[in-house]
mmCIF file of N, CA and C in Angstrom:
data_model
loop_
_atom_site.group_PDB
_atom_site.id
_atom_site.type_symbol
_atom_site.label_atom_id
_atom_site.label_comp_id
_atom_site.label_asym_id
_atom_site.label_seq_id
_atom_site.Cartn_x
_atom_site.Cartn_y
_atom_site.Cartn_z
ATOM 1 N N UNK A 1 0.836 -1.176 0.000
ATOM 2 C CA UNK A 1 0.000 0.000 0.000
ATOM 3 C C UNK A 1 0.879 1.235 0.000
ATOM 4 N N UNK A 2 0.412 2.280 -0.637
ATOM 5 C CA UNK A 2 1.168 3.517 -0.663
ATOM 6 C C UNK A 2 0.988 4.244 0.655
ATOM 7 N N UNK A 3 1.845 5.219 0.893
ATOM 8 C CA UNK A 3 1.748 5.986 2.125
ATOM 9 C C UNK A 3 0.433 6.754 2.195
ATOM 10 N N UNK A 4 -0.139 7.088 1.053
ATOM 11 C CA UNK A 4 -1.388 7.850 1.026
ATOM 12 C C UNK A 4 -2.602 6.980 1.331
ATOM 13 N N UNK A 5 -2.442 5.681 1.267
ATOM 14 C CA UNK A 5 -3.567 4.778 1.487
ATOM 15 C C UNK A 5 -3.416 4.095 2.838
ATOM 16 N N UNK A 6 -4.308 4.411 3.798
ATOM 17 C CA UNK A 6 -4.227 3.737 5.095
ATOM 18 C C UNK A 6 -4.368 2.226 4.929
ATOM 19 N N UNK A 7 -3.677 1.497 5.785
ATOM 20 C CA UNK A 7 -3.691 0.043 5.710
ATOM 21 C C UNK A 7 -4.962 -0.515 6.336
ATOM 22 N N UNK A 8 -5.896 -1.059 5.516
ATOM 23 C CA UNK A 8 -7.136 -1.587 6.074
ATOM 24 C C UNK A 8 -6.944 -2.848 6.903
ATOM 25 N N UNK A 9 -5.737 -3.415 6.919
ATOM 26 C CA UNK A 9 -5.501 -4.615 7.715
ATOM 27 C C UNK A 9 -4.988 -4.281 9.113
ATOM 28 N N UNK A 10 -4.776 -2.982 9.398
ATOM 29 C CA UNK A 10 -4.275 -2.627 10.718
ATOM 30 C C UNK A 10 -5.305 -3.002 11.780
ATOM 31 N N UNK A 11 -4.830 -3.203 12.993
ATOM 32 C CA UNK A 11 -5.701 -3.671 14.073
ATOM 33 C C UNK A 11 -6.860 -2.716 14.330
ATOM 34 N N UNK A 12 -6.659 -1.421 14.108
ATOM 35 C CA UNK A 12 -7.696 -0.440 14.397
ATOM 36 C C UNK A 12 -8.680 -0.268 13.239
ATOM 37 N N UNK A 13 -8.413 -0.884 12.124
ATOM 38 C CA UNK A 13 -9.249 -0.674 10.946
ATOM 39 C C UNK A 13 -10.567 -1.436 11.033
ATOM 40 N N UNK A 14 -11.668 -0.743 10.704
ATOM 41 C CA UNK A 14 -12.972 -1.412 10.674
ATOM 42 C C UNK A 14 -13.266 -2.063 9.319
ATOM 43 N N UNK A 15 -12.247 -2.168 8.479
ATOM 44 C CA UNK A 15 -12.433 -2.681 7.119
ATOM 45 C C UNK A 15 -11.800 -4.063 6.992
ATOM 46 N N UNK A 16 -12.518 -4.953 6.309
ATOM 47 C CA UNK A 16 -12.028 -6.306 6.048
ATOM 48 C C UNK A 16 -11.491 -6.346 4.624
ATOM 49 N N UNK A 17 -10.289 -6.858 4.457
ATOM 50 C CA UNK A 17 -9.738 -7.051 3.122
ATOM 51 C C UNK A 17 -9.905 -8.513 2.755
ATOM 52 N N UNK A 18 -10.458 -8.781 1.575
ATOM 53 C CA UNK A 18 -10.620 -10.168 1.139
ATOM 54 C C UNK A 18 -9.771 -10.419 -0.097
ATOM 55 N N UNK A 19 -9.255 -11.658 -0.180
ATOM 56 C CA UNK A 19 -8.328 -12.018 -1.253
ATOM 57 C C UNK A 19 -8.791 -13.213 -2.074
ATOM 58 N N UNK A 20 -9.720 -14.005 -1.546
ATOM 59 C CA UNK A 20 -10.157 -15.211 -2.254
ATOM 60 C C UNK A 20 -11.671 -15.201 -2.436
ATOM 61 N N UNK A 21 -12.131 -16.038 -3.364
ATOM 62 C CA UNK A 21 -13.578 -16.154 -3.575
ATOM 63 C C UNK A 21 -14.269 -16.658 -2.311
ATOM 64 N N UNK A 22 -13.635 -17.593 -1.609
ATOM 65 C CA UNK A 22 -14.225 -18.109 -0.366
ATOM 66 C C UNK A 22 -14.384 -17.000 0.671
ATOM 67 N N UNK A 23 -13.370 -16.143 0.790
ATOM 68 C CA UNK A 23 -13.468 -15.017 1.724
ATOM 69 C C UNK A 23 -14.566 -14.048 1.295
ATOM 70 N N UNK A 24 -14.720 -13.849 -0.014
ATOM 71 C CA UNK A 24 -15.770 -12.963 -0.520
ATOM 72 C C UNK A 24 -17.146 -13.531 -0.177
ATOM 73 N N UNK A 25 -17.314 -14.814 -0.396
ATOM 74 C CA UNK A 25 -18.593 -15.455 -0.065
ATOM 75 C C UNK A 25 -18.877 -15.294 1.428
ATOM 76 N N UNK A 26 -17.893 -15.602 2.260
ATOM 77 C CA UNK A 26 -18.076 -15.538 3.714
ATOM 78 C C UNK A 26 -18.352 -14.118 4.205
ATOM 79 N N UNK A 27 -17.578 -13.151 3.740
ATOM 80 C CA UNK A 27 -17.646 -11.790 4.272
ATOM 81 C C UNK A 27 -18.654 -10.884 3.586
ATOM 82 N N UNK A 28 -19.104 -11.258 2.393
ATOM 83 C CA UNK A 28 -20.041 -10.410 1.649
ATOM 84 C C UNK A 28 -21.364 -11.135 1.422
ATOM 85 N N UNK A 29 -21.318 -12.237 0.711
ATOM 86 C CA UNK A 29 -22.556 -12.901 0.298
ATOM 87 C C UNK A 29 -23.284 -13.591 1.444
ATOM 88 N N UNK A 30 -22.546 -14.057 2.449
ATOM 89 C CA UNK A 30 -23.174 -14.730 3.589
ATOM 90 C C UNK A 30 -23.313 -13.829 4.814
ATOM 91 N N UNK A 31 -22.975 -12.572 4.683
ATOM 92 C CA UNK A 31 -23.043 -11.639 5.815
ATOM 93 C C UNK A 31 -24.489 -11.401 6.229
ATOM 94 N N UNK A 32 -24.699 -11.284 7.519
ATOM 95 C CA UNK A 32 -26.037 -10.996 8.037
ATOM 96 C C UNK A 32 -26.303 -9.500 8.100
ATOM 97 N N UNK A 33 -25.261 -8.705 7.989
ATOM 98 C CA UNK A 33 -25.419 -7.248 8.001
ATOM 99 C C UNK A 33 -25.274 -6.715 6.575
ATOM 100 N N UNK A 34 -25.683 -5.464 6.346
ATOM 101 C CA UNK A 34 -25.412 -4.854 5.043
ATOM 102 C C UNK A 34 -23.899 -4.767 4.832
ATOM 103 N N UNK A 35 -23.476 -4.828 3.574
ATOM 104 C CA UNK A 35 -22.049 -4.818 3.249
ATOM 105 C C UNK A 35 -21.793 -3.807 2.137
ATOM 106 N N UNK A 36 -20.721 -3.032 2.302
ATOM 107 C CA UNK A 36 -20.267 -2.110 1.270
ATOM 108 C C UNK A 36 -18.882 -2.582 0.844
ATOM 109 N N UNK A 37 -18.710 -2.828 -0.460
ATOM 110 C CA UNK A 37 -17.451 -3.364 -0.978
ATOM 111 C C UNK A 37 -16.798 -2.341 -1.895
ATOM 112 N N UNK A 38 -15.539 -2.044 -1.626
ATOM 113 C CA UNK A 38 -14.733 -1.142 -2.446
ATOM 114 C C UNK A 38 -13.791 -1.991 -3.292
ATOM 115 N N UNK A 39 -14.038 -2.025 -4.602
ATOM 116 C CA UNK A 39 -13.121 -2.666 -5.545
ATOM 117 C C UNK A 39 -12.156 -1.582 -6.004
ATOM 118 N N UNK A 40 -10.863 -1.788 -5.781
ATOM 119 C CA UNK A 40 -9.874 -0.748 -5.998
ATOM 120 C C UNK A 40 -8.585 -1.346 -6.534
ATOM 121 N N UNK A 41 -7.624 -0.479 -6.861
ATOM 122 C CA UNK A 41 -6.266 -0.892 -7.231
ATOM 123 C C UNK A 41 -5.306 0.224 -6.830
ATOM 124 N N UNK A 42 -4.081 -0.139 -6.527
ATOM 125 C CA UNK A 42 -3.088 0.825 -6.058
ATOM 126 C C UNK A 42 -2.759 1.891 -7.099
ATOM 127 N N UNK A 43 -2.824 1.548 -8.386
ATOM 128 C CA UNK A 43 -2.491 2.497 -9.453
ATOM 129 C C UNK A 43 -3.619 3.478 -9.746
ATOM 130 N N UNK A 44 -4.788 3.250 -9.197
ATOM 131 C CA UNK A 44 -5.997 4.038 -9.486
ATOM 132 C C UNK A 44 -6.061 5.259 -8.560
ATOM 133 N N UNK A 45 -5.799 6.447 -9.094
ATOM 134 C CA UNK A 45 -5.806 7.659 -8.269
ATOM 135 C C UNK A 45 -7.164 7.952 -7.629
ATOM 136 N N UNK A 46 -8.292 7.795 -8.334
ATOM 137 C CA UNK A 46 -9.574 7.991 -7.653
ATOM 138 C C UNK A 46 -9.768 7.001 -6.495
ATOM 139 N N UNK A 47 -9.213 5.792 -6.633
ATOM 140 C CA UNK A 47 -9.292 4.804 -5.546
ATOM 141 C C UNK A 47 -8.500 5.284 -4.334
ATOM 142 N N UNK A 48 -7.316 5.829 -4.584
ATOM 143 C CA UNK A 48 -6.470 6.342 -3.504
ATOM 144 C C UNK A 48 -7.186 7.496 -2.801
ATOM 145 N N UNK A 49 -7.838 8.354 -3.572
ATOM 146 C CA UNK A 49 -8.591 9.480 -3.004
ATOM 147 C C UNK A 49 -9.771 8.982 -2.160
ATOM 148 N N UNK A 50 -10.392 7.903 -2.591
ATOM 149 C CA UNK A 50 -11.563 7.357 -1.902
ATOM 150 C C UNK A 50 -11.203 6.642 -0.596
ATOM 151 N N UNK A 51 -9.984 6.140 -0.472
ATOM 152 C CA UNK A 51 -9.597 5.305 0.676
ATOM 153 C C UNK A 51 -9.889 5.945 2.034
ATOM 154 N N UNK A 52 -9.484 7.193 2.296
ATOM 155 C CA UNK A 52 -9.781 7.760 3.619
ATOM 156 C C UNK A 52 -11.277 8.010 3.838
ATOM 157 N N UNK A 53 -12.009 8.280 2.774
ATOM 158 C CA UNK A 53 -13.462 8.450 2.879
ATOM 159 C C UNK A 53 -14.097 7.121 3.272
ATOM 160 N N UNK A 54 -13.637 6.035 2.649
ATOM 161 C CA UNK A 54 -14.167 4.701 2.937
ATOM 162 C C UNK A 54 -13.909 4.329 4.399
ATOM 163 N N UNK A 55 -12.721 4.645 4.890
ATOM 164 C CA UNK A 55 -12.388 4.361 6.287
ATOM 165 C C UNK A 55 -13.277 5.176 7.220
ATOM 166 N N UNK A 56 -13.462 6.453 6.920
ATOM 167 C CA UNK A 56 -14.311 7.307 7.758
ATOM 168 C C UNK A 56 -15.754 6.799 7.780
ATOM 169 N N UNK A 57 -16.249 6.355 6.636
ATOM 170 C CA UNK A 57 -17.609 5.808 6.580
ATOM 171 C C UNK A 57 -17.713 4.523 7.394
ATOM 172 N N UNK A 58 -16.689 3.691 7.318
ATOM 173 C CA UNK A 58 -16.685 2.447 8.098
ATOM 174 C C UNK A 58 -16.708 2.748 9.592
ATOM 175 N N UNK A 59 -15.976 3.760 9.996
ATOM 176 C CA UNK A 59 -15.961 4.143 11.409
ATOM 177 C C UNK A 59 -17.302 4.744 11.836
ATOM 178 N N UNK A 60 -17.962 5.453 10.927
ATOM 179 C CA UNK A 60 -19.238 6.108 11.241
ATOM 180 C C UNK A 60 -20.424 5.142 11.235
ATOM 181 N N UNK A 61 -20.261 3.996 10.580
ATOM 182 C CA UNK A 61 -21.365 3.035 10.441
ATOM 183 C C UNK A 61 -20.911 1.634 10.850
ATOM 184 N N UNK A 62 -20.670 1.407 12.148
ATOM 185 C CA UNK A 62 -20.149 0.108 12.591
ATOM 186 C C UNK A 62 -21.117 -1.051 12.383
ATOM 187 N N UNK A 63 -22.402 -0.772 12.179
ATOM 188 C CA UNK A 63 -23.375 -1.833 11.954
ATOM 189 C C UNK A 63 -23.371 -2.330 10.513
ATOM 190 N N UNK A 64 -22.575 -1.689 9.669
ATOM 191 C CA UNK A 64 -22.411 -2.093 8.274
ATOM 192 C C UNK A 64 -21.016 -2.681 8.127
ATOM 193 N N UNK A 65 -20.893 -3.760 7.369
ATOM 194 C CA UNK A 65 -19.586 -4.367 7.115
ATOM 195 C C UNK A 65 -18.967 -3.681 5.892
ATOM 196 N N UNK A 66 -17.727 -3.259 6.025
ATOM 197 C CA UNK A 66 -16.994 -2.623 4.934
ATOM 198 C C UNK A 66 -15.863 -3.548 4.506
ATOM 199 N N UNK A 67 -15.792 -3.791 3.199
ATOM 200 C CA UNK A 67 -14.839 -4.742 2.635
ATOM 201 C C UNK A 67 -14.091 -4.077 1.492
ATOM 202 N N UNK A 68 -12.796 -4.358 1.397
ATOM 203 C CA UNK A 68 -11.998 -3.894 0.261
ATOM 204 C C UNK A 68 -11.506 -5.105 -0.519
ATOM 205 N N UNK A 69 -11.542 -4.978 -1.854
ATOM 206 C CA UNK A 69 -11.022 -6.014 -2.740
ATOM 207 C C UNK A 69 -10.065 -5.343 -3.715
ATOM 208 N N UNK A 70 -8.795 -5.704 -3.640
ATOM 209 C CA UNK A 70 -7.807 -5.212 -4.600
ATOM 210 C C UNK A 70 -8.057 -5.946 -5.914
ATOM 211 N N UNK A 71 -8.576 -5.236 -6.896
ATOM 212 C CA UNK A 71 -9.000 -5.858 -8.155
ATOM 213 C C UNK A 71 -7.838 -6.450 -8.942
ATOM 214 N N UNK A 72 -6.621 -5.994 -8.688
ATOM 215 C CA UNK A 72 -5.452 -6.576 -9.353
ATOM 216 C C UNK A 72 -4.984 -7.838 -8.640
ATOM 217 N N UNK A 73 -4.851 -7.768 -7.333
ATOM 218 C CA UNK A 73 -4.309 -8.888 -6.571
ATOM 219 C C UNK A 73 -5.347 -9.965 -6.285
ATOM 220 N N UNK A 74 -6.616 -9.614 -6.378
ATOM 221 C CA UNK A 74 -7.699 -10.593 -6.192
ATOM 222 C C UNK A 74 -8.553 -10.611 -7.462
ATOM 223 N N UNK A 75 -7.870 -10.725 -8.579
ATOM 224 C CA UNK A 75 -8.525 -10.664 -9.894
ATOM 225 C C UNK A 75 -9.667 -11.669 -10.062
ATOM 226 N N UNK A 76 -9.558 -12.906 -9.569
ATOM 227 C CA UNK A 76 -10.684 -13.838 -9.733
ATOM 228 C C UNK A 76 -11.992 -13.321 -9.119
ATOM 229 N N UNK A 77 -11.890 -12.598 -8.006
ATOM 230 C CA UNK A 77 -13.104 -12.029 -7.404
ATOM 231 C C UNK A 77 -13.658 -10.939 -8.311
ATOM 232 N N UNK A 78 -12.791 -10.018 -8.723
ATOM 233 C CA UNK A 78 -13.230 -8.911 -9.580
ATOM 234 C C UNK A 78 -13.855 -9.429 -10.872
ATOM 235 N N UNK A 79 -13.257 -10.450 -11.454
ATOM 236 C CA UNK A 79 -13.804 -11.019 -12.691
ATOM 237 C C UNK A 79 -15.142 -11.710 -12.433
ATOM 238 N N UNK A 80 -15.247 -12.441 -11.331
ATOM 239 C CA UNK A 80 -16.494 -13.155 -11.021
ATOM 240 C C UNK A 80 -17.649 -12.187 -10.790
ATOM 241 N N UNK A 81 -17.350 -11.027 -10.223
ATOM 242 C CA UNK A 81 -18.380 -10.032 -9.927
ATOM 243 C C UNK A 81 -18.650 -9.140 -11.142
ATOM 244 N N UNK A 82 -17.739 -9.153 -12.113
ATOM 245 C CA UNK A 82 -17.943 -8.364 -13.331
ATOM 246 C C UNK A 82 -17.434 -6.940 -13.249
ATOM 247 N N UNK A 83 -16.388 -6.715 -12.466
ATOM 248 C CA UNK A 83 -15.834 -5.369 -12.329
ATOM 249 C C UNK A 83 -15.117 -4.984 -13.621
ATOM 250 N N UNK A 84 -15.501 -3.842 -14.178
ATOM 251 C CA UNK A 84 -14.917 -3.351 -15.429
ATOM 252 C C UNK A 84 -14.172 -2.040 -15.244
ATOM 253 N N UNK A 85 -14.529 -1.268 -14.214
ATOM 254 C CA UNK A 85 -13.924 0.042 -13.958
ATOM 255 C C UNK A 85 -13.640 0.187 -12.472
ATOM 256 N N UNK A 86 -12.661 1.042 -12.173
ATOM 257 C CA UNK A 86 -12.302 1.307 -10.781
ATOM 258 C C UNK A 86 -12.339 2.805 -10.525
ATOM 259 N N UNK A 87 -12.687 3.200 -9.324
ATOM 260 C CA UNK A 87 -13.237 2.359 -8.269
ATOM 261 C C UNK A 87 -14.678 1.958 -8.570
ATOM 262 N N UNK A 88 -15.066 0.828 -8.033
ATOM 263 C CA UNK A 88 -16.460 0.389 -8.060
ATOM 264 C C UNK A 88 -16.851 0.066 -6.620
ATOM 265 N N UNK A 89 -17.972 0.626 -6.199
ATOM 266 C CA UNK A 89 -18.481 0.374 -4.851
ATOM 267 C C UNK A 89 -19.765 -0.429 -4.984
ATOM 268 N N UNK A 90 -19.787 -1.615 -4.369
ATOM 269 C CA UNK A 90 -20.977 -2.462 -4.384
ATOM 270 C C UNK A 90 -21.665 -2.431 -3.030
ATOM 271 N N UNK A 91 -22.990 -2.346 -3.053
ATOM 272 C CA UNK A 91 -23.803 -2.320 -1.838
ATOM 273 C C UNK A 91 -24.605 -3.614 -1.793
ATOM 274 N N UNK A 92 -24.323 -4.457 -0.806
ATOM 275 C CA UNK A 92 -24.920 -5.789 -0.712
ATOM 276 C C UNK A 92 -25.797 -5.909 0.529
ATOM 277 N N UNK A 93 -26.867 -6.690 0.378
ATOM 278 C CA UNK A 93 -27.707 -7.039 1.524
ATOM 279 C C UNK A 93 -28.324 -8.404 1.254
ATOM 280 N N UNK A 94 -28.251 -9.277 2.245
ATOM 281 C CA UNK A 94 -28.769 -10.648 2.119
ATOM 282 C C UNK A 94 -28.188 -11.373 0.906
ATOM 283 N N UNK A 95 -26.907 -11.163 0.648
ATOM 284 C CA UNK A 95 -26.238 -11.859 -0.441
ATOM 285 C C UNK A 95 -26.523 -11.321 -1.825
ATOM 286 N N UNK A 96 -27.269 -10.224 -1.895
ATOM 287 C CA UNK A 96 -27.631 -9.654 -3.202
ATOM 288 C C UNK A 96 -26.985 -8.295 -3.390
ATOM 289 N N UNK A 97 -26.567 -8.033 -4.608
ATOM 290 C CA UNK A 97 -26.067 -6.709 -4.956
ATOM 291 C C UNK A 97 -27.268 -5.790 -5.104
ATOM 292 N N UNK A 98 -27.377 -4.805 -4.230
ATOM 293 C CA UNK A 98 -28.513 -3.883 -4.225
ATOM 294 C C UNK A 98 -28.275 -2.677 -5.119
ATOM 295 N N UNK A 99 -27.025 -2.231 -5.186
ATOM 296 C CA UNK A 99 -26.693 -1.044 -5.971
ATOM 297 C C UNK A 99 -25.196 -1.050 -6.221
ATOM 298 N N UNK A 100 -24.780 -0.268 -7.198
ATOM 299 C CA UNK A 100 -23.361 -0.159 -7.511
ATOM 300 C C UNK A 100 -23.070 1.271 -7.949
ATOM 301 N N UNK A 101 -21.964 1.799 -7.462
ATOM 302 C CA UNK A 101 -21.461 3.093 -7.909
ATOM 303 C C UNK A 101 -20.169 2.821 -8.657
ATOM 304 N N UNK A 102 -20.092 3.296 -9.883
ATOM 305 C CA UNK A 102 -18.875 3.147 -10.681
ATOM 306 C C UNK A 102 -18.229 4.515 -10.785
ATOM 307 N N UNK A 103 -16.962 4.588 -10.406
ATOM 308 C CA UNK A 103 -16.252 5.859 -10.411
ATOM 309 C C UNK A 103 -16.270 6.501 -9.036
ATOM 310 N N UNK A 104 -15.479 7.545 -8.906
ATOM 311 C CA UNK A 104 -15.352 8.233 -7.625
ATOM 312 C C UNK A 104 -16.665 8.912 -7.250
ATOM 313 N N UNK A 105 -16.992 8.863 -5.979
ATOM 314 C CA UNK A 105 -18.189 9.513 -5.437
ATOM 315 C C UNK A 105 -17.799 10.302 -4.197
ATOM 316 N N UNK A 106 -18.606 11.283 -3.880
ATOM 317 C CA UNK A 106 -18.356 12.094 -2.690
ATOM 318 C C UNK A 106 -18.824 11.350 -1.442
ATOM 319 N N UNK A 107 -18.334 11.806 -0.306
ATOM 320 C CA UNK A 107 -18.777 11.197 0.953
ATOM 321 C C UNK A 107 -20.291 11.331 1.126
ATOM 322 N N UNK A 108 -20.896 12.514 0.861
ATOM 323 C CA UNK A 108 -22.357 12.601 1.010
ATOM 324 C C UNK A 108 -23.122 11.630 0.106
ATOM 325 N N UNK A 109 -22.649 11.411 -1.113
ATOM 326 C CA UNK A 109 -23.316 10.454 -2.008
ATOM 327 C C UNK A 109 -23.247 9.043 -1.432
ATOM 328 N N UNK A 110 -22.077 8.660 -0.958
ATOM 329 C CA UNK A 110 -21.904 7.328 -0.377
ATOM 330 C C UNK A 110 -22.709 7.196 0.915
ATOM 331 N N UNK A 111 -22.667 8.223 1.730
ATOM 332 C CA UNK A 111 -23.393 8.207 3.008
ATOM 333 C C UNK A 111 -24.893 8.011 2.774
ATOM 334 N N UNK A 112 -25.439 8.714 1.798
ATOM 335 C CA UNK A 112 -26.873 8.601 1.500
ATOM 336 C C UNK A 112 -27.236 7.162 1.133
ATOM 337 N N UNK A 113 -26.403 6.520 0.324
ATOM 338 C CA UNK A 113 -26.685 5.147 -0.102
ATOM 339 C C UNK A 113 -26.511 4.167 1.047
ATOM 340 N N UNK A 114 -25.535 4.415 1.906
ATOM 341 C CA UNK A 114 -25.320 3.551 3.067
ATOM 342 C C UNK A 114 -26.508 3.642 4.025
ATOM 343 N N UNK A 115 -27.010 4.846 4.261
ATOM 344 C CA UNK A 115 -28.175 5.022 5.133
ATOM 345 C C UNK A 115 -29.383 4.291 4.549
ATOM 346 N N UNK A 116 -29.579 4.380 3.242
ATOM 347 C CA UNK A 116 -30.692 3.665 2.598
ATOM 348 C C UNK A 116 -30.533 2.155 2.765
ATOM 349 N N UNK A 117 -29.300 1.659 2.663
ATOM 350 C CA UNK A 117 -29.039 0.231 2.840
ATOM 351 C C UNK A 117 -29.334 -0.190 4.284
ATOM 352 N N UNK A 118 -28.919 0.642 5.242
ATOM 353 C CA UNK A 118 -29.206 0.356 6.652
ATOM 354 C C UNK A 118 -30.709 0.361 6.911
ATOM 355 N N UNK A 119 -31.416 1.312 6.308
ATOM 356 C CA UNK A 119 -32.871 1.369 6.472
ATOM 357 C C UNK A 119 -33.529 0.110 5.918
ATOM 358 N N UNK A 120 -33.049 -0.353 4.777
ATOM 359 C CA UNK A 120 -33.602 -1.579 4.199
ATOM 360 C C UNK A 120 -33.374 -2.747 5.157
ATOM 361 N N UNK A 121 -32.178 -2.814 5.726
ATOM 362 C CA UNK A 121 -31.864 -3.895 6.664
ATOM 363 C C UNK A 121 -32.747 -3.820 7.911
ATOM 364 N N UNK A 122 -33.130 -2.606 8.288
ATOM 365 C CA UNK A 122 -33.980 -2.422 9.466
ATOM 366 C C UNK A 122 -35.460 -2.575 9.134
ATOM 367 N N UNK A 123 -35.761 -2.834 7.861
ATOM 368 C CA UNK A 123 -37.145 -3.025 7.457
ATOM 369 C C UNK A 123 -37.899 -1.741 7.204
ATOM 370 N N UNK A 124 -37.165 -0.637 7.079
ATOM 371 C CA UNK A 124 -37.815 0.641 6.821
ATOM 372 C C UNK A 124 -38.008 0.827 5.325
ATOM 373 N N UNK A 125 -39.212 1.125 4.943
ATOM 374 C CA UNK A 125 -39.511 1.420 3.553
ATOM 375 C C UNK A 125 -39.422 2.908 3.283
ATOM 376 N N UNK A 126 -39.773 3.291 2.083
ATOM 377 C CA UNK A 126 -39.694 4.683 1.654
ATOM 378 C C UNK A 126 -40.496 5.605 2.572
ATOM 379 N N UNK A 127 -41.736 5.240 2.873
ATOM 380 C CA UNK A 127 -42.595 6.120 3.657
ATOM 381 C C UNK A 127 -42.129 6.243 5.104
ATOM 382 N N UNK A 128 -41.592 5.181 5.673
ATOM 383 C CA UNK A 128 -41.054 5.263 7.031
ATOM 384 C C UNK A 128 -39.860 6.216 7.063
ATOM 385 N N UNK A 129 -39.013 6.146 6.034
ATOM 386 C CA UNK A 129 -37.873 7.060 5.969
ATOM 387 C C UNK A 129 -38.359 8.489 5.783
ATOM 388 N N UNK A 130 -39.351 8.678 4.925
ATOM 389 C CA UNK A 130 -39.893 10.004 4.653
ATOM 390 C C UNK A 130 -40.475 10.623 5.922
ATOM 391 N N UNK A 131 -41.162 9.816 6.713
ATOM 392 C CA UNK A 131 -41.791 10.301 7.939
ATOM 393 C C UNK A 131 -40.845 10.278 9.138
ATOM 394 N N UNK A 132 -39.622 9.783 8.927
ATOM 395 C CA UNK A 132 -38.639 9.748 10.000
ATOM 396 C C UNK A 132 -38.911 8.707 11.060
ATOM 397 N N UNK A 133 -39.569 7.634 10.691
ATOM 398 C CA UNK A 133 -39.888 6.566 11.656
ATOM 399 C C UNK A 133 -38.970 5.394 11.496
#
């Protein structure tokens, strides 16, 4: 990892790094909580820019699982999921891909989608969110 990219494997990191298809299945597809997956690569400048935002979001939303997949070093996962561009952020719930953002996004854009994913996990529909219930 470059100096600009915090190490998601550090003990204090709330982010899980996966390297194999089995780890992806266990940590993403079989997860009981909502999952946000960052497909990235070290050479990708927008990915490097996104890294501290992803860490901050993981710290702000401990009830959501945050996962990073290095699309170069874990190419079989990226190919199996159909990743064509980086960064790609996948939003998963109950083993299903609920949404995907391709390209760099702002923290508010990501935060809005994460909150919607959490609401879905909590059983809140559109009207409950609208009414603040």
